[in-house]
Structures are given as C-alpha cells and as structure tokens.
CSV table of C-alpha atoms and ligand atoms in Angstrom, one decimal:
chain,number,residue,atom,x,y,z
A,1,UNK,CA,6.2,-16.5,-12.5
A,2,UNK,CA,10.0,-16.5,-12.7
A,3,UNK,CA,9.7,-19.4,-15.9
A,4,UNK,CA,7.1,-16.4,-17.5
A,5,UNK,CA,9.4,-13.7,-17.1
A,6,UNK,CA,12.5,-15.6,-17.8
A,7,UNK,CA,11.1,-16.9,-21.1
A,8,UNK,CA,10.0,-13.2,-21.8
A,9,UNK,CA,12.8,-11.5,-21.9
A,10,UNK,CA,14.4,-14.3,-23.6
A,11,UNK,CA,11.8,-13.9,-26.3
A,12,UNK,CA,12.6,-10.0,-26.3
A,13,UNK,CA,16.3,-9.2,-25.8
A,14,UNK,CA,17.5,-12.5,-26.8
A,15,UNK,CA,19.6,-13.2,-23.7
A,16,UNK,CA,19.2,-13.3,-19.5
A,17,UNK,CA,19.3,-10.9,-16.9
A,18,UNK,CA,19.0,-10.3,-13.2
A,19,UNK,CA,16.1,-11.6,-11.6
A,20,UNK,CA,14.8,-9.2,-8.9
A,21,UNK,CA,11.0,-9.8,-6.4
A,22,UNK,CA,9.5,-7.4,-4.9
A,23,UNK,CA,5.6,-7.7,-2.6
A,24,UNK,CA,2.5,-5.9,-2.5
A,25,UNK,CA,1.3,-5.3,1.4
A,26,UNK,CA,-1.5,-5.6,3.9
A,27,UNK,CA,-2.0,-3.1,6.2
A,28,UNK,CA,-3.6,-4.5,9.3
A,29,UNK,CA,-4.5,-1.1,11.0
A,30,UNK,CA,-3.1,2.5,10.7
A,31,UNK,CA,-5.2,4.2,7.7
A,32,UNK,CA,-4.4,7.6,6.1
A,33,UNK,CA,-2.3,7.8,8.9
A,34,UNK,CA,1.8,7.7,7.2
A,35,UNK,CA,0.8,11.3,5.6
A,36,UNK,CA,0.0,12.5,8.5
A,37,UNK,CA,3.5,11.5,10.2
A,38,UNK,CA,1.8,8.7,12.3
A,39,UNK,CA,1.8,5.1,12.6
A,40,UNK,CA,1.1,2.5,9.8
A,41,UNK,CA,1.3,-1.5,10.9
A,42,UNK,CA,2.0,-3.2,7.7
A,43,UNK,CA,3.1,-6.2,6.3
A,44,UNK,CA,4.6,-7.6,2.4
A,45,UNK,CA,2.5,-10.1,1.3
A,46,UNK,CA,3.3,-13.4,-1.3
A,47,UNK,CA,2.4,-11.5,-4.4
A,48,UNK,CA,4.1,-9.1,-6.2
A,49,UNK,CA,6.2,-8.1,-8.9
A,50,UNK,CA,8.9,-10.3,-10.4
A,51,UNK,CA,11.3,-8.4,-13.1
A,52,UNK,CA,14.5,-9.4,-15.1
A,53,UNK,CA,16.6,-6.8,-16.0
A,54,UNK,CA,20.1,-6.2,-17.8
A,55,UNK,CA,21.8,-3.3,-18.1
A,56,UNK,CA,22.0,-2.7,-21.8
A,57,UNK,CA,24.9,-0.4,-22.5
A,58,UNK,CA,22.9,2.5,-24.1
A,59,UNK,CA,20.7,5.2,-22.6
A,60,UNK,CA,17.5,3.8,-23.4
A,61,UNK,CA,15.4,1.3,-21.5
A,62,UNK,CA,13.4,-1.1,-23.3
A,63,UNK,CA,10.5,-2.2,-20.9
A,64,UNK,CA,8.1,-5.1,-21.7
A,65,UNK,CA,5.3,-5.6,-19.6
A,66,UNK,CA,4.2,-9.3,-20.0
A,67,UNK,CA,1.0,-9.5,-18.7
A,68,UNK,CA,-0.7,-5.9,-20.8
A,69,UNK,CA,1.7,-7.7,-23.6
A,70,UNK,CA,3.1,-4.1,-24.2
A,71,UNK,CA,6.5,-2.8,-24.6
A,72,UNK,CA,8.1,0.8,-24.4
A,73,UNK,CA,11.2,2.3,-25.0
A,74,UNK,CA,12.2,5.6,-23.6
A,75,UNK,CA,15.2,7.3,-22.4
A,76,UNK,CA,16.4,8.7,-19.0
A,77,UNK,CA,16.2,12.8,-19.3
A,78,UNK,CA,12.9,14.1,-18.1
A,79,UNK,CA,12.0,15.0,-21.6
A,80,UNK,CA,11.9,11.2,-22.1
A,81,UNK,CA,8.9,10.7,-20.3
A,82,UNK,CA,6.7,7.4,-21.8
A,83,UNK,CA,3.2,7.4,-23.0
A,84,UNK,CA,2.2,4.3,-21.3
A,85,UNK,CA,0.8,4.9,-17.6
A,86,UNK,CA,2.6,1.5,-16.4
A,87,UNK,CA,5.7,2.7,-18.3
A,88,UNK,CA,6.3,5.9,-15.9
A,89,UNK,CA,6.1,4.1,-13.2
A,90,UNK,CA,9.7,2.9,-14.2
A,91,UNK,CA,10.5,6.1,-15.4
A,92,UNK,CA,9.9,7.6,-12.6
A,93,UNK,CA,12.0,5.6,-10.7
A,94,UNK,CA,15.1,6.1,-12.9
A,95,UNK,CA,13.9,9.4,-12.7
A,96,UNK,CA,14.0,9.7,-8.8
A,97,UNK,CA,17.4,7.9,-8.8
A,98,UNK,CA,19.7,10.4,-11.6
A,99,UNK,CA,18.2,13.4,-9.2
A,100,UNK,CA,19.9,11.6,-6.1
A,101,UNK,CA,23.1,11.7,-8.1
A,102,UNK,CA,22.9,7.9,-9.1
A,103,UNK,CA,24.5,7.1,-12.1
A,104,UNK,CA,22.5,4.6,-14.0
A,105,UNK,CA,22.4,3.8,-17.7
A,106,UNK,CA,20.1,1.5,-20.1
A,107,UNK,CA,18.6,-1.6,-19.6
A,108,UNK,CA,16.3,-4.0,-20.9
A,109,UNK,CA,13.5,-5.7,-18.7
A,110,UNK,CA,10.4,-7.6,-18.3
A,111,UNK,CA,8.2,-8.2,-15.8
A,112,UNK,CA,5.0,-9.7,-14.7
A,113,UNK,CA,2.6,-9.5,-11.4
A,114,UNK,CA,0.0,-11.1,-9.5
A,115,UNK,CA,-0.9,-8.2,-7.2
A,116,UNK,CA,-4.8,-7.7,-8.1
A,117,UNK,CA,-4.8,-4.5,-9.2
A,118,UNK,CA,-7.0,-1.9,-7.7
A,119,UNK,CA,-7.5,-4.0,-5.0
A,120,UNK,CA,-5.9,-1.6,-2.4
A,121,UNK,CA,-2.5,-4.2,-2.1
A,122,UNK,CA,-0.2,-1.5,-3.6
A,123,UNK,CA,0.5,-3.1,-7.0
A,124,UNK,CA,2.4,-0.1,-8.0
A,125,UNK,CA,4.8,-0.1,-4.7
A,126,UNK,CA,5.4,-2.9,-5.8
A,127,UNK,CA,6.4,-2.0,-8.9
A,128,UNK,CA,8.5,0.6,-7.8
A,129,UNK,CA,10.1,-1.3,-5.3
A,130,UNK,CA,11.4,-3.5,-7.3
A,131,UNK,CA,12.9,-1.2,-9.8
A,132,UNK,CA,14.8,0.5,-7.2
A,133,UNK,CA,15.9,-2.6,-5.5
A,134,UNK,CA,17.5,-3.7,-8.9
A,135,UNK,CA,18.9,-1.2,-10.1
A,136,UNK,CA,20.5,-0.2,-6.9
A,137,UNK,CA,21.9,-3.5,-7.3
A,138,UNK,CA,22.6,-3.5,-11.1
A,139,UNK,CA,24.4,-0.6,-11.2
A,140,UNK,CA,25.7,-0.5,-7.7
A,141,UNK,CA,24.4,2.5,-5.9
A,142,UNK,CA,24.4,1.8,-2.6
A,143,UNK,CA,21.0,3.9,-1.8
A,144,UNK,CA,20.1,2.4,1.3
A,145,UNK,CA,16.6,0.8,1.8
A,146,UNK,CA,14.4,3.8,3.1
A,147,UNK,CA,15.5,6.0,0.5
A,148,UNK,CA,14.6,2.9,-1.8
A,149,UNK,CA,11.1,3.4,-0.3
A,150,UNK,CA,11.5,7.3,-0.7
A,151,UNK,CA,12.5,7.1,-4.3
A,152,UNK,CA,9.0,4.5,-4.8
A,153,UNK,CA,7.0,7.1,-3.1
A,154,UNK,CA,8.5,10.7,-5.0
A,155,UNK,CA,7.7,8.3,-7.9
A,156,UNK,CA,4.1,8.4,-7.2
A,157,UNK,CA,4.3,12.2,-6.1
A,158,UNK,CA,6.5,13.3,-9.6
A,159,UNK,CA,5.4,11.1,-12.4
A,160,UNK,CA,1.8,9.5,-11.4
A,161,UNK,CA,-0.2,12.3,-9.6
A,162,UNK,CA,-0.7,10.7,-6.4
A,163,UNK,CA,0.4,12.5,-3.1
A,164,UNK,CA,0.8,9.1,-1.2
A,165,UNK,CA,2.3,8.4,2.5
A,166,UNK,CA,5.5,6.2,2.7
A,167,UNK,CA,3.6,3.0,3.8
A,168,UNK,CA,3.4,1.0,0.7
A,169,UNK,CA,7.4,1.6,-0.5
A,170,UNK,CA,7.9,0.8,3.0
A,171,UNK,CA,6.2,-2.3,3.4
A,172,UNK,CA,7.0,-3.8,-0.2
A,173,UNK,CA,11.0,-3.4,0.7
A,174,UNK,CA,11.2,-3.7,3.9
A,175,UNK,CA,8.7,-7.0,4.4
A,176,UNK,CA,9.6,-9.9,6.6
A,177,UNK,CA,8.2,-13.2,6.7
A,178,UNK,CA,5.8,-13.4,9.2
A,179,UNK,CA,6.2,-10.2,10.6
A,180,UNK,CA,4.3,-6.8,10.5
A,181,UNK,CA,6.2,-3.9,11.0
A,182,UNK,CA,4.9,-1.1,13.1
A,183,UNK,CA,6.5,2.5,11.4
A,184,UNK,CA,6.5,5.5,12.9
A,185,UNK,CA,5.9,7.6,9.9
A,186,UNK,CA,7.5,10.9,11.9
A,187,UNK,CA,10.8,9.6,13.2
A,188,UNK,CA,11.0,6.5,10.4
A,189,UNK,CA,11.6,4.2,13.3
A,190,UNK,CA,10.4,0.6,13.0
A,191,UNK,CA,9.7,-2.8,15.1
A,192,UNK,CA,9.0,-6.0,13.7
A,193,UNK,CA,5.9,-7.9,15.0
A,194,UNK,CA,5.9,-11.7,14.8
A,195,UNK,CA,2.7,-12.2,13.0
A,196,UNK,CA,1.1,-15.8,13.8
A,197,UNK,CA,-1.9,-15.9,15.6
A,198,UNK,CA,-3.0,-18.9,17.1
A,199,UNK,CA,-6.6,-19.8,15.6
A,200,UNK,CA,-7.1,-16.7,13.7
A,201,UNK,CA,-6.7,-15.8,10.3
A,202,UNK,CA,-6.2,-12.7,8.0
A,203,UNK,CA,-8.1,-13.1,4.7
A,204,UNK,CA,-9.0,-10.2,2.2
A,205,UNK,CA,-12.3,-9.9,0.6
A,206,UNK,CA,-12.1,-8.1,-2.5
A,207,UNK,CA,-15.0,-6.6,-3.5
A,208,UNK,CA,-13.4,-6.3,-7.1
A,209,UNK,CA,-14.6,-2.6,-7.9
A,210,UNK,CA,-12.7,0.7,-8.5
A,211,UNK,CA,-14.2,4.1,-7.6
A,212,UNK,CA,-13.0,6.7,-9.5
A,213,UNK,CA,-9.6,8.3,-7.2
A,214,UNK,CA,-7.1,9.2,-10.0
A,215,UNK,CA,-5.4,10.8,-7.1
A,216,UNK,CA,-7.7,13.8,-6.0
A,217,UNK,CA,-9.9,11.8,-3.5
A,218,UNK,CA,-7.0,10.7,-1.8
A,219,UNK,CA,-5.0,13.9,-2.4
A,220,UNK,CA,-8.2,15.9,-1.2
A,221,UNK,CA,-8.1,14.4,2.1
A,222,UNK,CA,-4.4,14.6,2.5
A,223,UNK,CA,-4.9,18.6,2.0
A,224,UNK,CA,-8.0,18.3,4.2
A,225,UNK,CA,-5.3,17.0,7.2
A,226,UNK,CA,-2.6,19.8,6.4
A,227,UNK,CA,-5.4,22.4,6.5
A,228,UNK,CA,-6.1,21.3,9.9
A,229,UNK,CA,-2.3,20.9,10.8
A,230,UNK,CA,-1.5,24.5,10.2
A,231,UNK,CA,-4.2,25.8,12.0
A,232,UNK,CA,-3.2,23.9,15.2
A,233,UNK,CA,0.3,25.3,14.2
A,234,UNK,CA,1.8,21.7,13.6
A,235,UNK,CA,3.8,20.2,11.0
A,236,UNK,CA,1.8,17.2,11.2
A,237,UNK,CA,-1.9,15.9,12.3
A,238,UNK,CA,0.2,13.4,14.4
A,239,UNK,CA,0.3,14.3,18.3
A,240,UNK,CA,-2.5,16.4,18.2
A,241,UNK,CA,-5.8,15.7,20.6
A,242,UNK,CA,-9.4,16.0,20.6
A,243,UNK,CA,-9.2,18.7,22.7
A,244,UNK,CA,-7.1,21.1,20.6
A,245,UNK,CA,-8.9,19.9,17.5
A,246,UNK,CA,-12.1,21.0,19.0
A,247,UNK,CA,-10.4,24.2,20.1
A,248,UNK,CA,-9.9,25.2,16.6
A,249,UNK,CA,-13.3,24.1,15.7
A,250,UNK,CA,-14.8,27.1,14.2
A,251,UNK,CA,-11.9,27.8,12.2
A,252,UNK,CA,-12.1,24.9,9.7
A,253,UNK,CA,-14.8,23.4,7.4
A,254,UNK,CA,-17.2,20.6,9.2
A,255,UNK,CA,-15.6,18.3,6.9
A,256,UNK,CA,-11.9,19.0,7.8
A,257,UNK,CA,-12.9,18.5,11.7
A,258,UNK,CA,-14.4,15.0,10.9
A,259,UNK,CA,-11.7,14.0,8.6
A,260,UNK,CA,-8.8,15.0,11.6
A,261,UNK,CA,-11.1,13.5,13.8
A,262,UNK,CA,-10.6,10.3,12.8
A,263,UNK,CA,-6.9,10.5,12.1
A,264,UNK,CA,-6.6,11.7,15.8
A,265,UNK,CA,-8.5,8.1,17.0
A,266,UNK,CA,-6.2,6.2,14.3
A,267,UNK,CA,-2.9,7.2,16.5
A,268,UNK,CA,-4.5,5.2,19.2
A,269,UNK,CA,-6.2,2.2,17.9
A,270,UNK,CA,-2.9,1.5,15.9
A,271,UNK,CA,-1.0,1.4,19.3
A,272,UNK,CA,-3.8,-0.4,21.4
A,273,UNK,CA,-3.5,-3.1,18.7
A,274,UNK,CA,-0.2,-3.3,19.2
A,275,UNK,CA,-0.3,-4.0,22.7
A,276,UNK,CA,-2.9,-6.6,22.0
A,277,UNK,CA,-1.5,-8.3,20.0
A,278,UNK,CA,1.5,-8.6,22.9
A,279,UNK,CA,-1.3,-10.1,24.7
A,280,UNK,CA,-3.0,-12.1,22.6
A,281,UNK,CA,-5.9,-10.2,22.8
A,282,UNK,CA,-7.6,-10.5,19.7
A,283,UNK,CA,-11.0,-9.6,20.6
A,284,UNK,CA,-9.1,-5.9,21.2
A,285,UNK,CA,-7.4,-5.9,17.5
A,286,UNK,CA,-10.6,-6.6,16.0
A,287,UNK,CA,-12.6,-4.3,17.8
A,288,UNK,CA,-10.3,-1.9,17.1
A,289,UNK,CA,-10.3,-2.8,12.9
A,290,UNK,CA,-14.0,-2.1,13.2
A,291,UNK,CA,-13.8,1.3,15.4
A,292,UNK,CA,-10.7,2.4,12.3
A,293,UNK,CA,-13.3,1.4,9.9
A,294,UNK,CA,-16.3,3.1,10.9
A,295,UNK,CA,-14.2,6.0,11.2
A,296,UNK,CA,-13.3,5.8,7.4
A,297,UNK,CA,-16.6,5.3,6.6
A,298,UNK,CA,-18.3,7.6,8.1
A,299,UNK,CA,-15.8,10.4,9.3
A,300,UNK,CA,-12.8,10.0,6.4
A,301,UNK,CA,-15.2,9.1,3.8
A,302,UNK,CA,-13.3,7.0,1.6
A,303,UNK,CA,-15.0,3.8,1.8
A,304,UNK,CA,-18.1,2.9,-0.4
A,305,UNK,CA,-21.3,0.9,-0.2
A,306,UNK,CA,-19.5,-2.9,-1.6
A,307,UNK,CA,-16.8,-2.2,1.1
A,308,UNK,CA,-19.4,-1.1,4.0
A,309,UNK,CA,-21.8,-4.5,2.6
A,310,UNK,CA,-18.5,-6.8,3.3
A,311,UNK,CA,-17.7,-5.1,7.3
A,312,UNK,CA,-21.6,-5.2,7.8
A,313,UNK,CA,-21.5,-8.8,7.2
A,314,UNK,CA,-18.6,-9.8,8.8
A,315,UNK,CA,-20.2,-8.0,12.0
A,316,UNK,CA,-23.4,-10.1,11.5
A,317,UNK,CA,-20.7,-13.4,11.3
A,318,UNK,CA,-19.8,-12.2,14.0
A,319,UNK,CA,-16.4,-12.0,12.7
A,320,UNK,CA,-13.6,-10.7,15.2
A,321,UNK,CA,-12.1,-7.6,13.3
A,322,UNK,CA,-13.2,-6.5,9.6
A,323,UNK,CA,-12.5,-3.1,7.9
A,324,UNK,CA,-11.7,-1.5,4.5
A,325,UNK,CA,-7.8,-1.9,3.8
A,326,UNK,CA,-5.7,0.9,1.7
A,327,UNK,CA,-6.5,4.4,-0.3
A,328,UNK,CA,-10.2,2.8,-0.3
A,329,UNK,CA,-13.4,4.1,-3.0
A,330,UNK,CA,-13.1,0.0,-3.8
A,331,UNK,CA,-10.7,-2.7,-3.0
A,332,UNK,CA,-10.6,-5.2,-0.3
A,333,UNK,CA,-11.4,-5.7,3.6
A,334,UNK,CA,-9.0,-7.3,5.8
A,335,UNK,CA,-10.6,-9.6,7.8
A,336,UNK,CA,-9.7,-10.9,11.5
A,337,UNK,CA,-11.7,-14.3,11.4
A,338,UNK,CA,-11.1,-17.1,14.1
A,339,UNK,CA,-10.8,-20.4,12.2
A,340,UNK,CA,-14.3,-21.9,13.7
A,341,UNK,CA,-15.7,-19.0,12.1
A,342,UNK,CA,-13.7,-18.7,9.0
A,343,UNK,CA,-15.6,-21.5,6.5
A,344,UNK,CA,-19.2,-19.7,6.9
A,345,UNK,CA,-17.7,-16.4,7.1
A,346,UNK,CA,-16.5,-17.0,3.5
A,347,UNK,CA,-19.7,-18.7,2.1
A,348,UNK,CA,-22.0,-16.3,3.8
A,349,UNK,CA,-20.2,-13.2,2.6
A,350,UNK,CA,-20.0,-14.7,-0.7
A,351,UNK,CA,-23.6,-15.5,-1.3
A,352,UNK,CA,-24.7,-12.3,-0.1
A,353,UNK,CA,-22.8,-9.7,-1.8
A,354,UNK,CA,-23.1,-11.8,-4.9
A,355,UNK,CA,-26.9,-11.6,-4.4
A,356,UNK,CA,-26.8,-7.7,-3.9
A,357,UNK,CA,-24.1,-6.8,-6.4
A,358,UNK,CA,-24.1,-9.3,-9.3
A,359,UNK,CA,-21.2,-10.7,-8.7
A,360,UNK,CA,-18.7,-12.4,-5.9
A,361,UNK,CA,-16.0,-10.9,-3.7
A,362,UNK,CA,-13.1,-12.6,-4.5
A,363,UNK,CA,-11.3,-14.6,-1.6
A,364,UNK,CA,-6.9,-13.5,-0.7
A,365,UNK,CA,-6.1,-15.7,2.2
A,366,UNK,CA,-3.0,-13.6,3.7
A,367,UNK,CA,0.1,-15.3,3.4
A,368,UNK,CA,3.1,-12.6,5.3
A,369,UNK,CA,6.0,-12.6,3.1
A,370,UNK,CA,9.2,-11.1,2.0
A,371,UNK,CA,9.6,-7.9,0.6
A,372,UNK,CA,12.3,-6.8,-2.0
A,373,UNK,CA,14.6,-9.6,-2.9
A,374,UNK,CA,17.1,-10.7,-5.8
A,375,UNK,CA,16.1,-14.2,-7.0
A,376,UNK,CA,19.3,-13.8,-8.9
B,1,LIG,C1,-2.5,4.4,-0.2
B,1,LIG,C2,-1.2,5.2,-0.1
B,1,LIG,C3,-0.5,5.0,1.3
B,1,LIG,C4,-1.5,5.2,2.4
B,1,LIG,C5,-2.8,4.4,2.2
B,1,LIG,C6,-3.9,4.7,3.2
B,1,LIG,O1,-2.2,3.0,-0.2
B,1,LIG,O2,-0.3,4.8,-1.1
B,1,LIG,O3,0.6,5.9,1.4
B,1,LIG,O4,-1.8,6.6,2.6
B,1,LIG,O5,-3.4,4.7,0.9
B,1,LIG,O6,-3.4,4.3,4.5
C-alpha cells in the first residue's frame, strides 16, 4: 500500500510527501453505547488508510483518491465545500481544524484503503484520523490525540450527516497492538486490555450487504435515547436502571422503552466482559456478545436478516460468542470462535449463507493493530 500511494502522488504532484497510517476498528462489545456516554471496548485493526501528503504553499488542497481513481481540488473556507462525498470527508477535517484556531494551509495528497467499506470497520474514522494525525503533524498544531478523535467525529456530525459516538475516531488513533481499550465515553477515561486469548480467535464474517442508513437509522435511534434521557431528567442514558426506565414507562413510545432497554443491559455486559476476560472466562465474553446481540436485534433494531443468518449459525456451531459489530443494517459479525471449532465454523457458515443468499460472507481474521502512525 505504501509503494501505491507513493507512486501516486508521484504520478500527480510530481514530487514526495509525508507518509501518514491510520486503522479501521473492531468493537468487541459496547454497541450504541459511546452516544449514550457509556462504555465502548474497541480495538484498531491491520487495515486502514495510508495517505501522502505535502503541504503545497497555496490555499487549495488537491486530493486524489487512488482507489475511486478520482481527484478534487477545493479550498479551505466553508464555501469551499467539494462535490465528491469522499472528498468532504477531508474537508471536513480541515474544516474542524481552522474552527479550533489551527492554522493550516494547502496541500497535495493521495491516498488509498483496504478497510471493506460498509462493512461496519469505520472506513471513514479512518479516513479522518488520518487526516488529522497528519496535518497536526504537517503543520505543527499540537491538537492533542482526543481532540484528534473529536475533530474525526464533528467531521461526521458537520460535513457528512451522521450524528456518530466518539468510538471509531477513538479507536482508529488511539489503537495499540494487541490491545483493546475499554473507554468511558462520559469521563473519556481509558484502559488498555492485552488482547491474546489462548485458543480463541476473533474473525469477522461479512455478510457484504448495505441497508439503506444514510444517517437517519442510526441518528433515529440516537434521538430515540435522548428522548428517554430527558425524561429521566439525565444528560445521558448512561447510569440509568431498569427500574427508573420502567418508572417513566408510560411517558415514552414502546419503541423508545425497548431501544433504552437495551442500552441499559449494554452498560453491563461491556463491564462483565471485562472482568472476564481478567479471568479468562471466555465462555462469559461470548455469552455476553450473544445477550448484546439479541438485544440489537430484537430490542435496538438495527440488525438485519444476513446479520441474524450468521449469529444463528454460529449458535448452531456452537460457536463461543457471535454478534453483529458497528452502526449495523449490514456489515459484519464478530465472532468469538475456539480454534477446534474455528475450521467448520468458517465452512459451515459459508456454505449456508451462500445457499440462502446467493452469495458468500466474506472471511476478516482480526489481526489487533496500531492506530494513527507517521510511516514518514
Ligand atoms: C457507528 C458509529 C459509532 C458507534 C457505532 C455503534 O460505528 O460511528 O460512534 O455509535 O456505530 O456502536
């Protein structure tokens, strides 16, 4: 990837830049939680984005994307705002960065990615991420590494329509090698978790469709939670219990007590896997995926029938933990399989879905990995 984008930019601009990485991210438990000030348990993974970029002396960035095999120009006053959907994602970013007072100019760039897109991995965190990790080098800004993240997610908020949570930005800079990190989307505090478990493995089964969600599904269940929130007179869905949700009962819709429902049993699953994990216990984790995704299914309602074919048969593999991973409508399941289990876990998923939906899920083994980097 770094040969592509090197030659690229060579191609375009006739000279070399800075050579900045940045990862998309699993999530191993803690859904449609970070929006709701809770926990999230995420991790970068080894694919991403990998961009060159110089500063070019003018106001106006030239941007080629190497794998669409488009290019845009545009400059840096909101006015400026490109055509191209991939395009504003960069914009936005420089966007984000002159309204925190950073002073930033020009540049040329290319890039290219490997994150499957729409597969729920967060291609465009990781897009974002590692825009703001260069040019916060580049043009030395010295924005430190959560309001990196913050400046990936008003991205997202200003200039793409999506009201996301601060997990992806998070994960995609602040990724370790074989670590998770457990966030607590309130305070912002964070713990890595050594991530190597001893005759398990995380693999992702992407069932390789795309539900329409052009942010309202997602932003419809974010209001859903607010709704709730201010009727239990809380900033946040985070901290509540059952017992005042069902207190308030009569005062919301049906479908706003099931969707708080389940955020209120996320808070604890992502804590008991935790602890499990401390212990070793992985019969707990996975248990616990299942519980998060039955409550997405059924409760949240973002999941949809590929994604509840692929937990249905990991359950029949008897497979330790399996759920949908990310916004969901489409995407991938993580999947907690022990190693003796792992080979007919992949065929027999395989063969079935392909047999019900025409075609096969394809197969991410989960590699942990760094997040934002320069390569230099
Ligand atoms: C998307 C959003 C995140 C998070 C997840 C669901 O990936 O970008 O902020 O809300 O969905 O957990």
């Amino acid at each position: 990837m770094e040969t592509k984008v090197r030659t690229a930019f060579n191609r375009h601009f006739n000279t070399e830049g800075t050579l900045y990485a940045s990862a998309g991210r699993i999530n191993l438990i803690g859904e449609h939680t970070d929006y709701n000030g809770g926990f999230v348990f995420p991790g970068a993974v080894d694919c991403g984005i990998t961009a060159m970029i110089r500063p070019n002396g003018t106001d106006r960035v030239r941007a080629c994307a190497i794998d669409l095999d488009d290019f845009a120009e545009f400059g840096l006053r909101e006015e400026d705002k490109p055509a191209a959907s991939w395009a504003r994602y960069i914009f936005g970013v420089c966007r984000e960065i002159c309204k925190r007072g950073g002073k930033i100019g020009g540049f040329d760039t290319a890039f290219s990615g490997d994150v499957p897109l729409g597969a729920g991995m967060s291609s465009s965190a990781a897009l974002e991420s590692a825009f703001a990790f260069g040019l916060n080098d580049l043009f030395d800004l010295h924005i430190d590494k959560f309001e990196l993240a913050r400046i990936g997610q008003a991205t997202e908020h200003n200039y793409c329509g999506v009201k996301c949570g601060i997990m992806d930005q998070f994960a995609s800079i602040f990724g370790r090698k074989g670590n998770l990190m457990r966030l607590d989307c309130r305070s912002m505090e964070f713990e890595y978790f050594p991530f190597d478990p001893q005759g398990y493995r995380l693999v992702l089964l992407d069932t390789v469709v795309k539900h329409e969600l052009v942010g309202s599904p997602y932003n419809d269940r974010r209001a859903s939670c607010e709704r709730v929130a201010r009727t239990l007179g809380q900033e946040f869905l985070r901290g509540a219990t059952m017992a005042q949700l069902d207190a308030v009962r009569e005062r919301i819709s049906e479908e706003d007590y099931r969707r708080a429902r389940y955020v209120i049993g996320e808070e604890r699953r992502v804590l008991d896997v935790c602890d499990a994990l401390q212990r070793g216990d992985y019969a707990t984790v996975g248990a616990r995926m299942y519980e998060t995704h039955d409550g997405l299914s059924k409760d949240y309602e973002v999941s949809c029938e590929e994604l509840d074919f692929l937990v249905d048969t990991a359950r029949a593999c008897n497979v330790t933990g399996a759920r949908m991973m990310g916004g969901g409508f489409g995407g991938c399941t993580i999947n907690l399989v022990a190693d003796n289990d792992y080979d007919h876990f992949i065929a027999t998923a395989t063969q079935r879905f392909a047999e019900r939906f025409g075609h096969a899920p394809k197969v991410y083994p989960v590699v942990i990995s760094d997040g934002a980097h320069k390569i230099g």
